[in-house]
Short mmCIF file of C-alpha atoms in Angstrom, two decimals:
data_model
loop_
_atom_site.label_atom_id
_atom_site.label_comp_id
_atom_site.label_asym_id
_atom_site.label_seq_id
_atom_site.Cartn_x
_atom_site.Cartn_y
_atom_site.Cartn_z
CA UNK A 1 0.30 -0.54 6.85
CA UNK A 2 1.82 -2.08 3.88
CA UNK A 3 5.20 -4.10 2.53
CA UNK A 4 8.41 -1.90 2.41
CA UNK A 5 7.76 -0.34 -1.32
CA UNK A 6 11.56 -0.26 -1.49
CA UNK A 7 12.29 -3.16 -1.32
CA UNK A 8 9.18 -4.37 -3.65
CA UNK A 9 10.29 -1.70 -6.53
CA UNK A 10 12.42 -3.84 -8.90
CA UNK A 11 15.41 -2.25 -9.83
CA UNK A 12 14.32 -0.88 -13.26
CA UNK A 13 11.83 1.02 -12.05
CA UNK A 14 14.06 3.14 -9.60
CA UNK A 15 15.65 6.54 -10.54
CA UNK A 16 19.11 6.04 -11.89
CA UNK A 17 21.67 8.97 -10.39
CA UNK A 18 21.32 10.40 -13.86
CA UNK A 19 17.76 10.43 -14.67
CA UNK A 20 16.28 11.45 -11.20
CA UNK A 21 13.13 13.46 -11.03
CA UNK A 22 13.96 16.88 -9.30
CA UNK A 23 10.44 17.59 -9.68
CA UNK A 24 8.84 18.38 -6.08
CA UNK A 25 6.84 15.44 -4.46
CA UNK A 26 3.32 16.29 -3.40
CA UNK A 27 3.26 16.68 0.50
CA UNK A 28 2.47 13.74 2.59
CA UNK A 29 -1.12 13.96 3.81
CA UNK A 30 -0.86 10.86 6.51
CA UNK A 31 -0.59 13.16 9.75
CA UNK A 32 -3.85 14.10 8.77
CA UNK A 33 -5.08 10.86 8.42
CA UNK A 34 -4.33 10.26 12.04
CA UNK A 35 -5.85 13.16 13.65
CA UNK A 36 -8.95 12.13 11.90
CA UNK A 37 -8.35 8.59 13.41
CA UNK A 38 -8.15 10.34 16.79
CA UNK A 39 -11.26 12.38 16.17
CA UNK A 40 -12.78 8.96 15.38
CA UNK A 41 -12.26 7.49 18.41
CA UNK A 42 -13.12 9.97 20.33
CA UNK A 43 -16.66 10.37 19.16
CA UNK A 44 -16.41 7.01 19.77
CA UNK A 45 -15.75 6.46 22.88
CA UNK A 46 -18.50 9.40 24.08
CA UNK A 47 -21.15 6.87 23.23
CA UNK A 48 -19.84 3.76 25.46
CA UNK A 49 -20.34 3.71 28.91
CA UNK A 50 -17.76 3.27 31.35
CA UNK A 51 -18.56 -0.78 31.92
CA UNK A 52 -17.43 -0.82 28.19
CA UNK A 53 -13.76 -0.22 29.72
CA UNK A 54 -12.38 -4.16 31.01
CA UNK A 55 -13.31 -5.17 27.81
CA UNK A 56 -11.96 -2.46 25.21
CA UNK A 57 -8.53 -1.80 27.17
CA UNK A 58 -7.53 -5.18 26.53
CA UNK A 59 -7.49 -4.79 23.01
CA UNK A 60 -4.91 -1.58 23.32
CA UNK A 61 -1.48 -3.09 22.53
CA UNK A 62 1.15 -0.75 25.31
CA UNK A 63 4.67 -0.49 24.81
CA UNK A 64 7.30 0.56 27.69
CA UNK A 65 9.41 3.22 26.02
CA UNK A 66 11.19 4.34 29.60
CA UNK A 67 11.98 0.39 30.01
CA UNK A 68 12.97 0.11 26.50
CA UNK A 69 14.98 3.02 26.04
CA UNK A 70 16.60 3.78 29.24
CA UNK A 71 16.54 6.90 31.11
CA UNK A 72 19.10 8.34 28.31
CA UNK A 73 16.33 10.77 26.52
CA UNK A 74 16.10 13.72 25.44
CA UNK A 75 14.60 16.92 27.83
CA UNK A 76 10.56 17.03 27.33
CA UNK A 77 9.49 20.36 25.88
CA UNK A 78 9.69 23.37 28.17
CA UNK A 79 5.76 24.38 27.12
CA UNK A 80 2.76 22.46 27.19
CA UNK A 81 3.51 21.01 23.76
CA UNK A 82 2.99 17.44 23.05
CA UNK A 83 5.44 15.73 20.17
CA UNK A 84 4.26 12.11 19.15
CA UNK A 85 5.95 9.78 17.07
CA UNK A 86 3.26 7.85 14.85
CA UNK A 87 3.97 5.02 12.78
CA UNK A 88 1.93 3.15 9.75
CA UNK A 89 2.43 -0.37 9.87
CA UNK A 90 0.85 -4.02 9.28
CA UNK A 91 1.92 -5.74 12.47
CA UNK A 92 -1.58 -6.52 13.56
CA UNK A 93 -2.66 -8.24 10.18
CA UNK A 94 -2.31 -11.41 10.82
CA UNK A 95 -2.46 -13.18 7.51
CA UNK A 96 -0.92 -11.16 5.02
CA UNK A 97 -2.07 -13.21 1.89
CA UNK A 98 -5.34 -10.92 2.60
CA UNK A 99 -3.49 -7.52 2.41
CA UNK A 100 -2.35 -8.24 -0.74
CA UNK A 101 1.17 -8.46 0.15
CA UNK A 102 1.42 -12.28 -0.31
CA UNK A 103 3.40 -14.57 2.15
CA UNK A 104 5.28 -12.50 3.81
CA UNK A 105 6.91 -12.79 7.38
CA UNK A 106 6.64 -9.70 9.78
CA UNK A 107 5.66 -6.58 10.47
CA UNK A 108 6.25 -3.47 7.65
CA UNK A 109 6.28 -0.14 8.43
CA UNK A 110 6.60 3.01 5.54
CA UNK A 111 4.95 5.88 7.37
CA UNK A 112 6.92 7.75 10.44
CA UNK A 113 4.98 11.29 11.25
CA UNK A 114 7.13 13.29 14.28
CA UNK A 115 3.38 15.24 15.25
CA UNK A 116 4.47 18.77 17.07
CA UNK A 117 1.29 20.07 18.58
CA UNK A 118 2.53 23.35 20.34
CA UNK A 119 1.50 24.80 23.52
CA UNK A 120 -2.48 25.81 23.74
CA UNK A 121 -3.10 22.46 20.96
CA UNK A 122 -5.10 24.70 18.51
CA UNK A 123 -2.76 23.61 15.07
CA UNK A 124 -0.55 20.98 14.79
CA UNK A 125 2.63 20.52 12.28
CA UNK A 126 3.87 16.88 11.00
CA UNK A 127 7.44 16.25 10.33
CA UNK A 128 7.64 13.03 7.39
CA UNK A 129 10.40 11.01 7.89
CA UNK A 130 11.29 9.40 4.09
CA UNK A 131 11.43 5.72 4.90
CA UNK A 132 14.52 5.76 2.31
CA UNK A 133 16.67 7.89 4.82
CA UNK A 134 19.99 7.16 5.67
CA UNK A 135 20.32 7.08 9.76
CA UNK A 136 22.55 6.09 12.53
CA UNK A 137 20.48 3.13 14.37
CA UNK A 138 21.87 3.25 18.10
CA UNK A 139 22.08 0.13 19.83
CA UNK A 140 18.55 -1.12 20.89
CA UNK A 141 17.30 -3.81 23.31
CA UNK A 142 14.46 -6.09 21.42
CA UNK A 143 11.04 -7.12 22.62
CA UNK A 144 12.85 -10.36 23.77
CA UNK A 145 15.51 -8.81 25.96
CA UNK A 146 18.43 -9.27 22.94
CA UNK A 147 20.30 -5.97 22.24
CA UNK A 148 21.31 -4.88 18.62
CA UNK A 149 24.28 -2.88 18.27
CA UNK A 150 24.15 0.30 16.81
CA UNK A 151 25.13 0.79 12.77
CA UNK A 152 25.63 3.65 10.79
CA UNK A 153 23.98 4.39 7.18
CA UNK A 154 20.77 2.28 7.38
CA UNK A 155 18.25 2.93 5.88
CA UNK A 156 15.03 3.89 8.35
CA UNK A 157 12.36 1.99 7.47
CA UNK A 158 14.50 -0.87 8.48
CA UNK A 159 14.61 -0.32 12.20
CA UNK A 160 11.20 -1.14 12.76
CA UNK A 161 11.18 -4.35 10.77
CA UNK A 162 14.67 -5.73 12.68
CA UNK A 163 14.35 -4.25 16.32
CA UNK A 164 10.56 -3.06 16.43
CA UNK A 165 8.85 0.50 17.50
CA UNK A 166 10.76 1.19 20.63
CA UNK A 167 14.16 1.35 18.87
CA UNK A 168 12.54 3.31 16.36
CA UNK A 169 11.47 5.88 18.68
CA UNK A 170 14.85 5.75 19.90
CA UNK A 171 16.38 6.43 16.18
CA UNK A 172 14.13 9.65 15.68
CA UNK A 173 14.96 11.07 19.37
CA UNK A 174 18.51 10.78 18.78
CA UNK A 175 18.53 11.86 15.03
CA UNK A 176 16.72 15.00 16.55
CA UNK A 177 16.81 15.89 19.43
CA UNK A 178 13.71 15.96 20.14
CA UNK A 179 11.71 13.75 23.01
CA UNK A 180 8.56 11.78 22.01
CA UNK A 181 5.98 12.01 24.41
CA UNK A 182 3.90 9.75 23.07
CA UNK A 183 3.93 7.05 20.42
CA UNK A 184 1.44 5.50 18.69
CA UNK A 185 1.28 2.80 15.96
CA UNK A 186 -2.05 2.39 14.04
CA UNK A 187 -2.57 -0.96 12.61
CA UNK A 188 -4.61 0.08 9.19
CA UNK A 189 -5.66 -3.01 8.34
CA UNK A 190 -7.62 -2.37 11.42
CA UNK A 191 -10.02 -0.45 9.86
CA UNK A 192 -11.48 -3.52 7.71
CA UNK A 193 -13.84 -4.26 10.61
CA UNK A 194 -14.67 -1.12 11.48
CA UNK A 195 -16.05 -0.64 8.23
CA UNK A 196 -18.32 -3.35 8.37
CA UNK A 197 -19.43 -2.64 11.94
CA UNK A 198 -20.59 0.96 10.69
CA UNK A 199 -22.21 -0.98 7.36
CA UNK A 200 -19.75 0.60 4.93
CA UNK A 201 -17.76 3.73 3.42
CA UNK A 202 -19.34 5.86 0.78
CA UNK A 203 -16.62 7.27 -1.83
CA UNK A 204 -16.60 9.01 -5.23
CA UNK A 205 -13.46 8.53 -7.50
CA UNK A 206 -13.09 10.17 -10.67
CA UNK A 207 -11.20 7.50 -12.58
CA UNK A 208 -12.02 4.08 -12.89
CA UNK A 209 -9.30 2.06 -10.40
CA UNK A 210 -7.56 -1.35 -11.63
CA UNK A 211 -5.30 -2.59 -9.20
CA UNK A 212 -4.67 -6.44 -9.72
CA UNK A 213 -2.22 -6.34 -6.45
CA UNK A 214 -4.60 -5.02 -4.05
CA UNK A 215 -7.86 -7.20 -5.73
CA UNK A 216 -9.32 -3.31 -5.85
CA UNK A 217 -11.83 -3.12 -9.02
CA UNK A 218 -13.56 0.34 -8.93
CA UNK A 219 -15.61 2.08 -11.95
CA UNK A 220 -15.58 5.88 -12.01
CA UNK A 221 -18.58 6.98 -9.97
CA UNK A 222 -19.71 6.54 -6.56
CA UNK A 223 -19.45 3.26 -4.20
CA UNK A 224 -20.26 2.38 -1.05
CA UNK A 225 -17.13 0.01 0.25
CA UNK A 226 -17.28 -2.84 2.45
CA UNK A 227 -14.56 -3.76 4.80
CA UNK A 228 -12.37 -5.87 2.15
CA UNK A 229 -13.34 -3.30 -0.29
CA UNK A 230 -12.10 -0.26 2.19
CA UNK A 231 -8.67 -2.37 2.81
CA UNK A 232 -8.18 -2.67 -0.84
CA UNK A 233 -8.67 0.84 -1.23
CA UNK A 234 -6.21 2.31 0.95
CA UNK A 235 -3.60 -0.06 -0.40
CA UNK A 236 -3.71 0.61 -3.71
CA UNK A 237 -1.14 2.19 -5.68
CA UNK A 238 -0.87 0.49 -9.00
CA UNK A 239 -4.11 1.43 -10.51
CA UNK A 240 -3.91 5.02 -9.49
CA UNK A 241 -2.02 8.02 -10.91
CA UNK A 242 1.89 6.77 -11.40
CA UNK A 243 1.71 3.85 -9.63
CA UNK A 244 3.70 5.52 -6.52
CA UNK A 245 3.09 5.36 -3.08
CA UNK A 246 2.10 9.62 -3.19
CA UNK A 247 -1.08 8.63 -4.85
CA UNK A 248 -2.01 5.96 -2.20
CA UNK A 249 -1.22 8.63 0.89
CA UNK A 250 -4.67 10.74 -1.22
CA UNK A 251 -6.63 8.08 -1.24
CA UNK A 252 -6.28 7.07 2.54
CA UNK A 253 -7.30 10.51 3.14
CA UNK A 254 -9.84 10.52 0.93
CA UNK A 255 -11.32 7.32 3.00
CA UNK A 256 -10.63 8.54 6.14
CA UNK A 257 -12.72 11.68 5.48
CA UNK A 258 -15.32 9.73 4.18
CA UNK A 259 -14.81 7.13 7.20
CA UNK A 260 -15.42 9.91 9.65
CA UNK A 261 -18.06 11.50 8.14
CA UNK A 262 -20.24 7.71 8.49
CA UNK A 263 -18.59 7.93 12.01
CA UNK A 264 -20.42 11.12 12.75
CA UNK A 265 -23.96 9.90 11.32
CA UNK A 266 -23.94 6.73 13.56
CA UNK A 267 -26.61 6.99 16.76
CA UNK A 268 -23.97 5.74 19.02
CA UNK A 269 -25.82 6.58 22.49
CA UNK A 270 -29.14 4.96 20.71
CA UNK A 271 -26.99 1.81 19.64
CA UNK A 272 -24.70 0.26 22.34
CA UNK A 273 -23.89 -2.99 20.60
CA UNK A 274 -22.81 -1.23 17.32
CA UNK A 275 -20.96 1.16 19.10
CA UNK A 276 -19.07 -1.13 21.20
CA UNK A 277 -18.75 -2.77 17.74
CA UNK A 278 -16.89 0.46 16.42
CA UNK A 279 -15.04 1.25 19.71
CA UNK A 280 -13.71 -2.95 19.35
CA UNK A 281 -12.47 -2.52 15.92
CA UNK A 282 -10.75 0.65 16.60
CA UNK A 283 -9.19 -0.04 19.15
CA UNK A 284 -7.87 -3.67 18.13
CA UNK A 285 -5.76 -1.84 15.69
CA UNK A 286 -3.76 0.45 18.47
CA UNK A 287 -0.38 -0.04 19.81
CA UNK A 288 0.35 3.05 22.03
CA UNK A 289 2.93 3.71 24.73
CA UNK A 290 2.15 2.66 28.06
CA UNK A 291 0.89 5.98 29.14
CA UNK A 292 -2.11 6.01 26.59
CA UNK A 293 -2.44 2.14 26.71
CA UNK A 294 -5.62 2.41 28.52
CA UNK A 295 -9.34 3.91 26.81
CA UNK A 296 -9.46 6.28 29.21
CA UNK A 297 -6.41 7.79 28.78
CA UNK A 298 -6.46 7.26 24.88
CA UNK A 299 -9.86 9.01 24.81
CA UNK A 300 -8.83 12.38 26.79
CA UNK A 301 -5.74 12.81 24.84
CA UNK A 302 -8.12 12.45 21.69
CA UNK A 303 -10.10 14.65 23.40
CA UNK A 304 -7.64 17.18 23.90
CA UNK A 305 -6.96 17.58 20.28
CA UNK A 306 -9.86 18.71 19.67
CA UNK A 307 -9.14 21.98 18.59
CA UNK A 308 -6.32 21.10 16.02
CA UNK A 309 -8.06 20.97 12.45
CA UNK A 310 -7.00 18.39 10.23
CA UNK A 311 -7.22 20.23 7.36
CA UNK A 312 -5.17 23.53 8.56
CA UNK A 313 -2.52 21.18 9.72
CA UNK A 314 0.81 21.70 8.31
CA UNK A 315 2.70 18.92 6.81
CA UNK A 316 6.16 19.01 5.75
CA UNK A 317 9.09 16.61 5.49
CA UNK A 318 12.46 16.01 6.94
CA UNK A 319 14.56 18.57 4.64
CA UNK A 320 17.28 16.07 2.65
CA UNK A 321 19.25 15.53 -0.18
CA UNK A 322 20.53 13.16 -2.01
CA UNK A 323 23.42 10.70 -0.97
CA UNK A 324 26.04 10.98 -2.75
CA UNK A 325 27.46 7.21 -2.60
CA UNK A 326 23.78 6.11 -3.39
CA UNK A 327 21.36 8.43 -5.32
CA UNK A 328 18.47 6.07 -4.78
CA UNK A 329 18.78 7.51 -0.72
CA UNK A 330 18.55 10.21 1.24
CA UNK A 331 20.03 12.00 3.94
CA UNK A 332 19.57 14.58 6.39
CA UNK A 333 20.08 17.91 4.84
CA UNK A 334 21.84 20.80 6.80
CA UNK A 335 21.48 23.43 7.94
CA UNK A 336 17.70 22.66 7.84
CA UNK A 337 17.18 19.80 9.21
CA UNK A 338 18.99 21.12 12.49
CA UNK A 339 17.00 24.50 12.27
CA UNK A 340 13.99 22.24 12.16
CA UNK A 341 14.39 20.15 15.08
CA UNK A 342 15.12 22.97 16.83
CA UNK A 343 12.55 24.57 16.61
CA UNK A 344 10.67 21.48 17.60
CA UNK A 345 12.85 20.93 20.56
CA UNK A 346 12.47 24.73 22.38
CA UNK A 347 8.56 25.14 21.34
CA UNK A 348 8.97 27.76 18.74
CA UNK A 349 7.66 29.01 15.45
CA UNK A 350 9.92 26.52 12.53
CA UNK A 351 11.31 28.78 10.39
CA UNK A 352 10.55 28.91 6.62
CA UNK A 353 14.18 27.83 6.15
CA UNK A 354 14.15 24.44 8.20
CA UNK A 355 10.66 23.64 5.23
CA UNK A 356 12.61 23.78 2.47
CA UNK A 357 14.69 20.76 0.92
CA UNK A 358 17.03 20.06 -1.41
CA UNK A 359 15.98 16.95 -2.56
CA UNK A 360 12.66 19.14 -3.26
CA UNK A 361 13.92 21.01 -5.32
CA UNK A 362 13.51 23.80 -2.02
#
């Protein structure tokens, strides 16, 4: 949903290996974020009628991960479980000059959730994957039929960008373990006409917000945001807090609550045309695997998660440490980050162990 922050951090504003921050990063709230965006569209699609379906599937984007990986894949879970792979990203923006991000070529991606939603879907935990993490890329075949070979020691956020979502789903089930189910990519730029088909997002921030690279100009107080204003405010970073990407993650939250809640007030069964306004927008910014590339089947697995609260679920990240040939990386810690996934992998309870990281401080 955004450029690669670490590549857009100059230099002096990094850590150096002697003056890193130990201090323990605030947990990453974006799993949360996208059960809400589920919850979303399935209130959603309960208002629209069935002959809403020819036109709304078409705007699901569906990926192949069986043709695209290869029958080479982890075992699914032996429970009812579900594990989906969800990524952030701004392929869908078209012109980037109005994300803020200025002229810049491709698709970014800085958020990868692994979502574990055991058996009986009642709570659900998200693994973070730091983008900064050193990983072994395996070879990958491209959207265009061109394979990649595999490398070792790159850093993850770059998969996406170079060989696109299938190879990174391919990355995370070999780093782990652990099969994906599902995947799902959610386009957040997406959101910018949603906003203005629901006429707006109400939100209260307690400090005034300057951000000259996202355009954001925000008093302290209450606004109602339209859809550039919305964009602008999920992007921002520089005005905010630190000027780190930890203090954007609250504020998409923060909007996404607030989204939801205008969600919930809308008489979608009284207003077909804005709801098949909503349901449009929505689902223009969704790139799923081709399993859930369809309404229906995207609205009965948001269905099904109905009973997972967003705000009981459990967030944690990928335990790690610092590399010691480049302290401005990470890499999987141990013996964590094996107890972790396997956990994941057999369906059981993750141990308080496998939540604690070194490069936390943990």
């Amino acid at each position: 949903m955004s450029h690669d922050l670490s590549t857009a951090v100059p230099p002096s504003r990094r850590s150096s290996p002697g003056k890193r921050s130990r201090k323990a990063p605030k947990k990453r709230r974006t799993g949360r974020i996208v059960l809400l965006s589920l919850l979303v569209l399935a209130l959603v699609v309960g208002g629209t009628g069935y002959w809403l379906y020819s036109d709304l599937n078409g705007n699901i984007s569906g990926v192949d991960l069986d043709k695209a990986i290869g029958d080479d894949r982890p075992e699914k879970l032996p429970t009812s479980g579900q594990n989906i792979l969800v990524l952030g990203s701004d392929s869908r923006a078209g012109d980037n000059a109005d994300l803020g991000t200025g002229k810049v070529a491709g698709a970014r991606s800085d958020t990868a959730l692994v979502m574990h939603i055991p058996e009986g879907r009642t709570r659900a935990t998200a693994v973070s994957i730091p983008r900064d993490t050193l990983v072994t890329r395996p070879e990958c075949t491209k959207s265009d039929g061109s394979k990649i070979p595999s490398a070792k020691r790159v850093m993850f956020n770059s998969v996406y960008s170079l060989a696109g979502p299938a190879c990174v789903v391919k990355t995370v089930e070999e780093m782990s373990g652990v099969r994906m189910d599902h995947f799902m990519e959610i386009d957040f730029s997406g959101f910018k006409g949603l906003v203005d088909a629901i006429g707006g997002v109400t939100v209260t921030v307690d400090k005034p917000i300057h951000d000259k690279s996202s355009g954001l100009e925000l008093s302290a107080g209450t606004h109602k945001l339209n859809g550039t204003q919305s964009l602008a405010f999920v992007r921002t970073r520089h005005g905010i807090g630190d000027g780190s990407d930890l203090g954007r993650i609250g504020l998409q939250q923060q909007f996404m609550i607030a989204l939801l809640g205008e969600v919930k007030k809308q008489d979608l069964l009284g207003s077909p045309t804005k709801t098949f306004k909503i349901a449009d927008s929505l689902t223009s910014s969704l790139t799923t695997d081709s399993d859930l590339a369809s309404l229906k089947s995207l609205a009965e697995f948001s269905r099904s998660m109905h009973g997972v609260d967003p705000a009981t679920m459990e967030t944690i990240m990928l335990p790690v440490r610092y590399d010691t040939a480049d302290p401005n990386r990470v890499v999987a810690a141990e013996p964590q980050a094996t107890q972790l996934w396997k956990a994941i992998r057999t369906g059981g309870e993750i141990p308080e162990s496998a939540k604690k990281s070194p490069a936390q401080g943990g």
